[in-house]
PDB file of C-alpha atoms in Angstrom:
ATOM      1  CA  UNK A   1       0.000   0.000   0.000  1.00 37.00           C
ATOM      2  CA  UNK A   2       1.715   3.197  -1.100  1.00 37.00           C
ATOM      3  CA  UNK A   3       2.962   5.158   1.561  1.00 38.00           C
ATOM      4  CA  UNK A   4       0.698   9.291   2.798  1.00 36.00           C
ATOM      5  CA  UNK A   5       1.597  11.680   4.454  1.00 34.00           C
ATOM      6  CA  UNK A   6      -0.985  12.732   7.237  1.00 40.00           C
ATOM      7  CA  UNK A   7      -2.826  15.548   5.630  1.00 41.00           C
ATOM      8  CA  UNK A   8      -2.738  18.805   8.383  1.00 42.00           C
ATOM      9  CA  UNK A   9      -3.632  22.488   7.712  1.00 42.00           C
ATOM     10  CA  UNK A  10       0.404  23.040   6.478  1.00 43.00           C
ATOM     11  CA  UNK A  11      -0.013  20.260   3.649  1.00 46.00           C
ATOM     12  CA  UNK A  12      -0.425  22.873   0.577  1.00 43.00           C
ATOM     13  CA  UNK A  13       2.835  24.297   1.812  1.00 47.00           C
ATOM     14  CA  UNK A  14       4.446  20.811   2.158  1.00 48.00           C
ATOM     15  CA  UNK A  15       6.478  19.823  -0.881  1.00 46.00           C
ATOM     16  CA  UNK A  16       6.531  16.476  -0.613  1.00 46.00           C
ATOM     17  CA  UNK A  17       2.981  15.886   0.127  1.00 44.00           C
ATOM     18  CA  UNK A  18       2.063  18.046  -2.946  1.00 47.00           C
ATOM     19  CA  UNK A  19       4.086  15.649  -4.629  1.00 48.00           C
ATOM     20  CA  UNK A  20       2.406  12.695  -3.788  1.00 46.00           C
ATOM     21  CA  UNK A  21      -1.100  14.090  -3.938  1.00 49.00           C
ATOM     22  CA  UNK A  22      -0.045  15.083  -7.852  1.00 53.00           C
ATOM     23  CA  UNK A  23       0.917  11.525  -8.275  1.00 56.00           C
ATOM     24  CA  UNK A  24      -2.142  10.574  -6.835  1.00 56.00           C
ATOM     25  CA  UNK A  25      -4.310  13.227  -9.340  1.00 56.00           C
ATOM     26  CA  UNK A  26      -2.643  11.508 -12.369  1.00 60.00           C
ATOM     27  CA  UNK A  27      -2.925   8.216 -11.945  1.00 63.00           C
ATOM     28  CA  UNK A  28      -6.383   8.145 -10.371  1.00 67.00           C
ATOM     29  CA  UNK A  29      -6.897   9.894 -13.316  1.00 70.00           C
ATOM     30  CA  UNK A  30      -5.738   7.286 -15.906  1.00 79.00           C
ATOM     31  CA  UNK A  31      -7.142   4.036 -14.051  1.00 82.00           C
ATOM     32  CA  UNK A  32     -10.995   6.569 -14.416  1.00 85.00           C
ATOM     33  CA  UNK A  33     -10.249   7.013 -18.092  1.00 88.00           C
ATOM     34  CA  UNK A  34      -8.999   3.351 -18.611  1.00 89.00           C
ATOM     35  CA  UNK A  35     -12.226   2.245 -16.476  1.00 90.00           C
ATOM     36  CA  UNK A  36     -14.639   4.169 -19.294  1.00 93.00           C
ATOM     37  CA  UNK A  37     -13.507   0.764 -21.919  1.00 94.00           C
ATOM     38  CA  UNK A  38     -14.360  -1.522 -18.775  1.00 93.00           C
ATOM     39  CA  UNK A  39     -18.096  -0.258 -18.185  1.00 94.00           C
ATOM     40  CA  UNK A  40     -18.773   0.354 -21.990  1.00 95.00           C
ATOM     41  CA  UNK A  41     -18.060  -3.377 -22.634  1.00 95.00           C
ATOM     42  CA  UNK A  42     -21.071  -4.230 -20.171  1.00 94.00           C
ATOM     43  CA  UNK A  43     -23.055  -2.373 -22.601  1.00 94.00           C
ATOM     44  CA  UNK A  44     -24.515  -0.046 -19.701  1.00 93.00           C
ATOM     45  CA  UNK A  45     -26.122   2.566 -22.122  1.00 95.00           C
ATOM     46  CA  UNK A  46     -25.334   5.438 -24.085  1.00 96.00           C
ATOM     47  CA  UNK A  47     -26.675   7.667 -21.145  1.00 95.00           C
ATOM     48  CA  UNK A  48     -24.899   5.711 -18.223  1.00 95.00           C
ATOM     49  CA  UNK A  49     -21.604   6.433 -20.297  1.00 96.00           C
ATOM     50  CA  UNK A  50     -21.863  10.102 -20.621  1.00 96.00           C
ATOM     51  CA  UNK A  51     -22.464  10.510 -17.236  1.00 95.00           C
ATOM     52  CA  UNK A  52     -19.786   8.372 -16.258  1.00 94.00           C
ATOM     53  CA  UNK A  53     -17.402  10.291 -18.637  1.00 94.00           C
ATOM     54  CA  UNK A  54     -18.926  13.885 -17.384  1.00 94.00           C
ATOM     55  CA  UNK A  55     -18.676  12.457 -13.674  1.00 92.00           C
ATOM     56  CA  UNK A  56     -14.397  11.677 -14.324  1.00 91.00           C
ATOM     57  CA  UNK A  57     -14.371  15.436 -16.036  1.00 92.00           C
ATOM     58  CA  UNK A  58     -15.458  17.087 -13.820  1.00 91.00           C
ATOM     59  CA  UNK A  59     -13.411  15.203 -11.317  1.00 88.00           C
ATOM     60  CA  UNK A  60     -10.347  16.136 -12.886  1.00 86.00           C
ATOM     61  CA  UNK A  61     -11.418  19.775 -13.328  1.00 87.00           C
ATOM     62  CA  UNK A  62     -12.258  20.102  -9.624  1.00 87.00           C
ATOM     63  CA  UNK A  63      -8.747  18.487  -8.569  1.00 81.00           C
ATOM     64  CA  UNK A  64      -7.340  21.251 -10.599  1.00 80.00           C
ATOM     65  CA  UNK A  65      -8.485  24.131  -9.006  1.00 82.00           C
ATOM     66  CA  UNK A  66      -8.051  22.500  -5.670  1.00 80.00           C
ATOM     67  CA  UNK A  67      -4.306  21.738  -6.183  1.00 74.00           C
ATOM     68  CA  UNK A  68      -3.623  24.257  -8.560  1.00 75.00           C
ATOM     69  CA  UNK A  69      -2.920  21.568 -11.450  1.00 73.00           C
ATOM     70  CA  UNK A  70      -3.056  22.077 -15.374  1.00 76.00           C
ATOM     71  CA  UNK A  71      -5.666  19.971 -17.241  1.00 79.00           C
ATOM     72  CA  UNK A  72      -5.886  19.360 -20.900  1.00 84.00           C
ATOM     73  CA  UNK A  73      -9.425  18.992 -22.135  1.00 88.00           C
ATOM     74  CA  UNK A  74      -8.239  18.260 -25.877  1.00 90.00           C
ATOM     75  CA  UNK A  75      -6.300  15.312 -24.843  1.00 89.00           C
ATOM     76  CA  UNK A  76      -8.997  13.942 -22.506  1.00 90.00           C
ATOM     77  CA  UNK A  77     -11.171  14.253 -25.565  1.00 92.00           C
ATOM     78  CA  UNK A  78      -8.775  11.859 -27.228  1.00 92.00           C
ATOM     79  CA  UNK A  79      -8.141   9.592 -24.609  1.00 92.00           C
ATOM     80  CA  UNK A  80     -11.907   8.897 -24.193  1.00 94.00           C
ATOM     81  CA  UNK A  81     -12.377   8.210 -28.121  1.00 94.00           C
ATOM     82  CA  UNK A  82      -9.612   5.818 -28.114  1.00 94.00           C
ATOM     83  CA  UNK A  83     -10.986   4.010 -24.588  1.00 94.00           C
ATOM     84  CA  UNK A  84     -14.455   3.516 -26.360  1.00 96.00           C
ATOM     85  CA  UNK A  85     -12.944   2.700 -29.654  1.00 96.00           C
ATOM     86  CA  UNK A  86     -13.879  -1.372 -30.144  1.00 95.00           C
ATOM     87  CA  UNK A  87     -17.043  -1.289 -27.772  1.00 96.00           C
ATOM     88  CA  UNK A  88     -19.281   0.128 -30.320  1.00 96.00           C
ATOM     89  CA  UNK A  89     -19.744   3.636 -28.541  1.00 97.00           C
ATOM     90  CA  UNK A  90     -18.222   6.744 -29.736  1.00 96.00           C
ATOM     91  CA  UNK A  91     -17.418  10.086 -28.228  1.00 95.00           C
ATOM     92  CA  UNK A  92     -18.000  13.236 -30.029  1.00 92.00           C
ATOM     93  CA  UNK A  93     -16.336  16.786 -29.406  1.00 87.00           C
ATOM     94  CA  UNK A  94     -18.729  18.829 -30.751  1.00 84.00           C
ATOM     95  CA  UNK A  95     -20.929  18.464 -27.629  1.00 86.00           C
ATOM     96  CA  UNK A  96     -19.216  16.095 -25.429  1.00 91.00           C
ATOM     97  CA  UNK A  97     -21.600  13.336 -25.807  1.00 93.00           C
ATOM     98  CA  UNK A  98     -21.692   9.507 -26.463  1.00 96.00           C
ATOM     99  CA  UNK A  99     -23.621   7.235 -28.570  1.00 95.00           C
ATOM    100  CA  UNK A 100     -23.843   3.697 -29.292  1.00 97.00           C
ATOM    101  CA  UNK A 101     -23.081   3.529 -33.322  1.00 97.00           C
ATOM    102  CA  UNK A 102     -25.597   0.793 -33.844  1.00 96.00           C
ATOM    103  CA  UNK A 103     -28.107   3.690 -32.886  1.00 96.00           C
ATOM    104  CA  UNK A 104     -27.148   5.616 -35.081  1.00 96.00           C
ATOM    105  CA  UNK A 105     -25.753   3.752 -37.966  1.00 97.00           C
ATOM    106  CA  UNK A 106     -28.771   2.370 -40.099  1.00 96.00           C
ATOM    107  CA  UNK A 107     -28.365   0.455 -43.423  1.00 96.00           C
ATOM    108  CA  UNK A 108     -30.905   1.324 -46.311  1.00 96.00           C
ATOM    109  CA  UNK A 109     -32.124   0.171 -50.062  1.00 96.00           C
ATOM    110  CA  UNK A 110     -29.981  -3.170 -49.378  1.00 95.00           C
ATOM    111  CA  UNK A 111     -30.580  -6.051 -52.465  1.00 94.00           C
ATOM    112  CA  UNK A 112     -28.949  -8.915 -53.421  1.00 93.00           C
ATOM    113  CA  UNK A 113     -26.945  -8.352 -57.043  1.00 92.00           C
ATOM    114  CA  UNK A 114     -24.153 -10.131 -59.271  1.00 88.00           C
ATOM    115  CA  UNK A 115     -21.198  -8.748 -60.658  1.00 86.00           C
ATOM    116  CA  UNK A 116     -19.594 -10.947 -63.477  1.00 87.00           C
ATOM    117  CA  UNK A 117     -21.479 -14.010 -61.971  1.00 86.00           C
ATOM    118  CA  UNK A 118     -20.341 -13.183 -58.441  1.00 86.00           C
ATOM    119  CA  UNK A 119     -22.980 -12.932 -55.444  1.00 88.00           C
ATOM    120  CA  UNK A 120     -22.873  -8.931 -54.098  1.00 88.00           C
ATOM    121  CA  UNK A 121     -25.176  -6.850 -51.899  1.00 90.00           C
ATOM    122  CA  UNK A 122     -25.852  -3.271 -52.473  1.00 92.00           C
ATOM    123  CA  UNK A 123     -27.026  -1.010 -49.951  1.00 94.00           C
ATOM    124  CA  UNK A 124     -26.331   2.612 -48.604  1.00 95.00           C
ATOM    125  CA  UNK A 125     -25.548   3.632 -45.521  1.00 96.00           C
ATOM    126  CA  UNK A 126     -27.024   6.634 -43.217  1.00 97.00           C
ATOM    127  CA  UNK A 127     -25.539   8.197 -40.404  1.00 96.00           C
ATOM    128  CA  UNK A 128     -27.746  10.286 -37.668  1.00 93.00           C
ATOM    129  CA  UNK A 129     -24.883  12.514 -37.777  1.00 87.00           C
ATOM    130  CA  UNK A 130     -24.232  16.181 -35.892  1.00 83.00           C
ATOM    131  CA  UNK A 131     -25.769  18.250 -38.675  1.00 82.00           C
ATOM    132  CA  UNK A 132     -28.896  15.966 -39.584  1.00 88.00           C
ATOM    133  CA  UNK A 133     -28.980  12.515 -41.437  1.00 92.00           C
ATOM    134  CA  UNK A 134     -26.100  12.031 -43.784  1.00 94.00           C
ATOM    135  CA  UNK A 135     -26.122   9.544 -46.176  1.00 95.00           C
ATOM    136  CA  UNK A 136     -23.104   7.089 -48.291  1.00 94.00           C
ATOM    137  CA  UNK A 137     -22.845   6.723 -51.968  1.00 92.00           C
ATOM    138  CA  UNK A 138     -24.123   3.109 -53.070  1.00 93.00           C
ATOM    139  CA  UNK A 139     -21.829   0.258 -51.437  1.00 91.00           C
ATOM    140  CA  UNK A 140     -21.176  -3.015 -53.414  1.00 89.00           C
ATOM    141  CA  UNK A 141     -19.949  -6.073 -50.920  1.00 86.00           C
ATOM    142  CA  UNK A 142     -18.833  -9.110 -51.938  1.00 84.00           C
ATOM    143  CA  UNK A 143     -20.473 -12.600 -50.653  1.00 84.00           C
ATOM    144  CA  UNK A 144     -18.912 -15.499 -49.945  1.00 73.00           C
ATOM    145  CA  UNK A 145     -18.746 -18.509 -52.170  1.00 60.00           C
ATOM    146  CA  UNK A 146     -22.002 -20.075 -50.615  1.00 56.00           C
ATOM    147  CA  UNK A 147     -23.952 -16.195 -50.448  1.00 50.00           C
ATOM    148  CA  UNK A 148     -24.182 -16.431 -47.397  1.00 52.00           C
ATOM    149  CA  UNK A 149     -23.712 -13.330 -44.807  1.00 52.00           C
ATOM    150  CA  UNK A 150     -20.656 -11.720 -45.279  1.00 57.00           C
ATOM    151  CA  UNK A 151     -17.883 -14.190 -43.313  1.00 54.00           C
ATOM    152  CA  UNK A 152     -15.635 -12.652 -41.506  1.00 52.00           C
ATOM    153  CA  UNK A 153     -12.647 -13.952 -43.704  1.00 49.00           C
ATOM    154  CA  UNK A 154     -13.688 -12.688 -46.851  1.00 52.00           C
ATOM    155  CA  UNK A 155     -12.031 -10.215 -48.951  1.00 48.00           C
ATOM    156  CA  UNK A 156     -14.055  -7.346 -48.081  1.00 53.00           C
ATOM    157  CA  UNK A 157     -15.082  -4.284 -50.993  1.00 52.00           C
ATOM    158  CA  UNK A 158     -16.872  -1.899 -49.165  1.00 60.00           C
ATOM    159  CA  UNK A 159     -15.846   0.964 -50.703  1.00 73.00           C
ATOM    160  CA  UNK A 160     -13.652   2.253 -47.790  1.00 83.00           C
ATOM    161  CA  UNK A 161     -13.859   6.247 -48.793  1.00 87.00           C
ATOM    162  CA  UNK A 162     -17.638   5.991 -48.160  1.00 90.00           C
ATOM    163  CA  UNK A 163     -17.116   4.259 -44.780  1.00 92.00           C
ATOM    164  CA  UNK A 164     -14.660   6.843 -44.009  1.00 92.00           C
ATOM    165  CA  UNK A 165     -16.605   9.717 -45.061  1.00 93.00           C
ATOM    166  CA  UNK A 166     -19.804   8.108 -42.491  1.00 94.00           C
ATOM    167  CA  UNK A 167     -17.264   8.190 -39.877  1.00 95.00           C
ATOM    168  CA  UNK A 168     -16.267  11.804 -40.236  1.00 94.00           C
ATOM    169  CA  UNK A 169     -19.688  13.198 -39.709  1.00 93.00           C
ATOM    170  CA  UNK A 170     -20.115  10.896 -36.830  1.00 94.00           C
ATOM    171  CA  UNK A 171     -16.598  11.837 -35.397  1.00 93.00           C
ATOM    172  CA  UNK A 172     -16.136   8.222 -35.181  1.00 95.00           C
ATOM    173  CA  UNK A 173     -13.656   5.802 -36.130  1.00 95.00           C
ATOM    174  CA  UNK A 174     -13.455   4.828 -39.678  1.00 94.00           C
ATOM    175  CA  UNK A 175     -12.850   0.912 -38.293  1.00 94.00           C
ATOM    176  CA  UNK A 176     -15.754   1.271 -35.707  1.00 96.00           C
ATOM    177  CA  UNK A 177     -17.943   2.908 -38.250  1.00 95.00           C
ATOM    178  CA  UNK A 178     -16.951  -0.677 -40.502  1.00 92.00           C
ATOM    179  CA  UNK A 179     -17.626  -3.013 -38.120  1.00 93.00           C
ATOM    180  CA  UNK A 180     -20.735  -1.696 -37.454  1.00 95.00           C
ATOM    181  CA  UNK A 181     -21.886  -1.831 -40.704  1.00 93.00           C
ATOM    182  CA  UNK A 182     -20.743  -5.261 -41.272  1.00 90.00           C
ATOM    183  CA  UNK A 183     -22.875  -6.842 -38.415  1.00 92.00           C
ATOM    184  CA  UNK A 184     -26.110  -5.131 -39.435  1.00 94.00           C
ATOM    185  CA  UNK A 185     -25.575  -6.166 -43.076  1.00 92.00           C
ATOM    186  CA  UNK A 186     -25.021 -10.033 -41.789  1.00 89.00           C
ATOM    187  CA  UNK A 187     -28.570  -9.694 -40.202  1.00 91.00           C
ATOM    188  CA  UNK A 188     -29.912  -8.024 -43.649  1.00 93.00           C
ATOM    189  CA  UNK A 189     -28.481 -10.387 -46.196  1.00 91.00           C
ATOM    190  CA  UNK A 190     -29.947 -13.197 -44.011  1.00 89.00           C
ATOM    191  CA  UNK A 191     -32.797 -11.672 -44.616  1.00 90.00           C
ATOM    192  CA  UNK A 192     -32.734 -10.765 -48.107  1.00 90.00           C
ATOM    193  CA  UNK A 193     -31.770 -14.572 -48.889  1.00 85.00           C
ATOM    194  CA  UNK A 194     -35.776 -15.610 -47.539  1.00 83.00           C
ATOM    195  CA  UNK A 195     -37.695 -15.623 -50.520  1.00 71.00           C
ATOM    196  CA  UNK A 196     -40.349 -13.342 -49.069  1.00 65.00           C
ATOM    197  CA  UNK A 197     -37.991 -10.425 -48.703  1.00 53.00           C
ATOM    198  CA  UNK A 198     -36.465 -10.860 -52.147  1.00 53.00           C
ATOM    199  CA  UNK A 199     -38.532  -8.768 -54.218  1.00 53.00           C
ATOM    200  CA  UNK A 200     -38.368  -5.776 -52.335  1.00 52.00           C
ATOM    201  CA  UNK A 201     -34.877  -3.837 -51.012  1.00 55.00           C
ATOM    202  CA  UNK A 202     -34.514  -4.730 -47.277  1.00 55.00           C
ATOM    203  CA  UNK A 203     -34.334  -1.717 -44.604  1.00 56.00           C
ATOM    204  CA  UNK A 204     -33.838  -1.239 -41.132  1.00 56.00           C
ATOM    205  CA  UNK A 205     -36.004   0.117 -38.514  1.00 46.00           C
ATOM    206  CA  UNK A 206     -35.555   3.772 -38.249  1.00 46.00           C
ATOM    207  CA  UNK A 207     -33.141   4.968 -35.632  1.00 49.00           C
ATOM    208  CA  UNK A 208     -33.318   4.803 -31.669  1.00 40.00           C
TER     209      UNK A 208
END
């Protein structure tokens, strides 16, 4: 157990304790951050998250003006992206907020096609973005030998500017963005493969 000094009224003038009650600031800090990738795994909801991410902020903000320490909002920013990257939540600058991408990812006009005699799916993909709904160009996917949903092993052609362009208005990550996208259009093609849904393009509920 790591060794404190006994806090008394002289502690803000003690050198060494303000030493180890920085040390303290920083790395309670990191293990909070670090901790956001823990609870988003549980899938605790987009609300729970933001709260929990507001709750460390302001955390580190009030340790600041208590002990007179710097605090870089920018790289926090960062550091919170990069913790949710791979849970399938994202944190956005523009308002400090998260979101689960599957909320707000939503797969439209989807139909089963062949190129040169090779199984393909079609589909577009819109984004409840920032600035209003934003929508992809027309994406062509491969299927695999047996048109089946897309396997995971199979040499995938979305069209990666689209993807990438999705995940700028969402502020996301272009792989995050990708992934997403890939597990609602295993869910779709299974559908589009029942010969009730083949006549007409398949489309996901609506967002929410």
């Amino acid at each position: 157990m790591r060794n404190r000094l006994k806090r008394d009224n002289s502690d803000f003038n003690n050198a060494q304790y303000t030493s180890i009650r920085l040390d303290d600031i920083r790395t309670d800090g990191r293990v909070s951050v670090a901790n956001i990738r823990v609870v988003a795994r549980r899938d605790p909801g987009a609300r729970r998250l933001r709260a929990l991410v507001d709750s460390i902020w302001d955390g580190i903000v009030a340790d600041a003006g208590k002990y007179g320490t710097g605090f870089d909002g920018p790289a926090f920013s960062r550091d919170v992206r990069e913790m949710l990257s791979g849970t399938g939540y994202i944190y956005t600058t523009r308002n400090f907020d998260v979101f689960r991408l599957a909320d707000v990812i939503e797969i439209r006009d989807a139909r089963l096609d062949d190129v040169s005699g090779r199984d393909c799916v079609r589909f577009v993909v819109v984004a409840d973005a920032h600035d209003g709904p934003f929508a992809s160009a027309e994406i062509l996917q491969w299927l695999g030998d047996e048109g089946g949903s897309c396997p995971r092993n199979c040499n995938f052609d979305l069209r990666r500017q689209e993807i990438a362009s999705v995940a700028d208005e969402l502020e996301a990550y272009a792989h995050d963005v990708e992934a997403t996208v890939l597990r609602k259009l295993d869910a779709i093609v299974e559908q589009l493969k029942t010969p009730s849904t083949r006549k007409a393009p398949a489309r996901e509920h609506a967002f929410g």
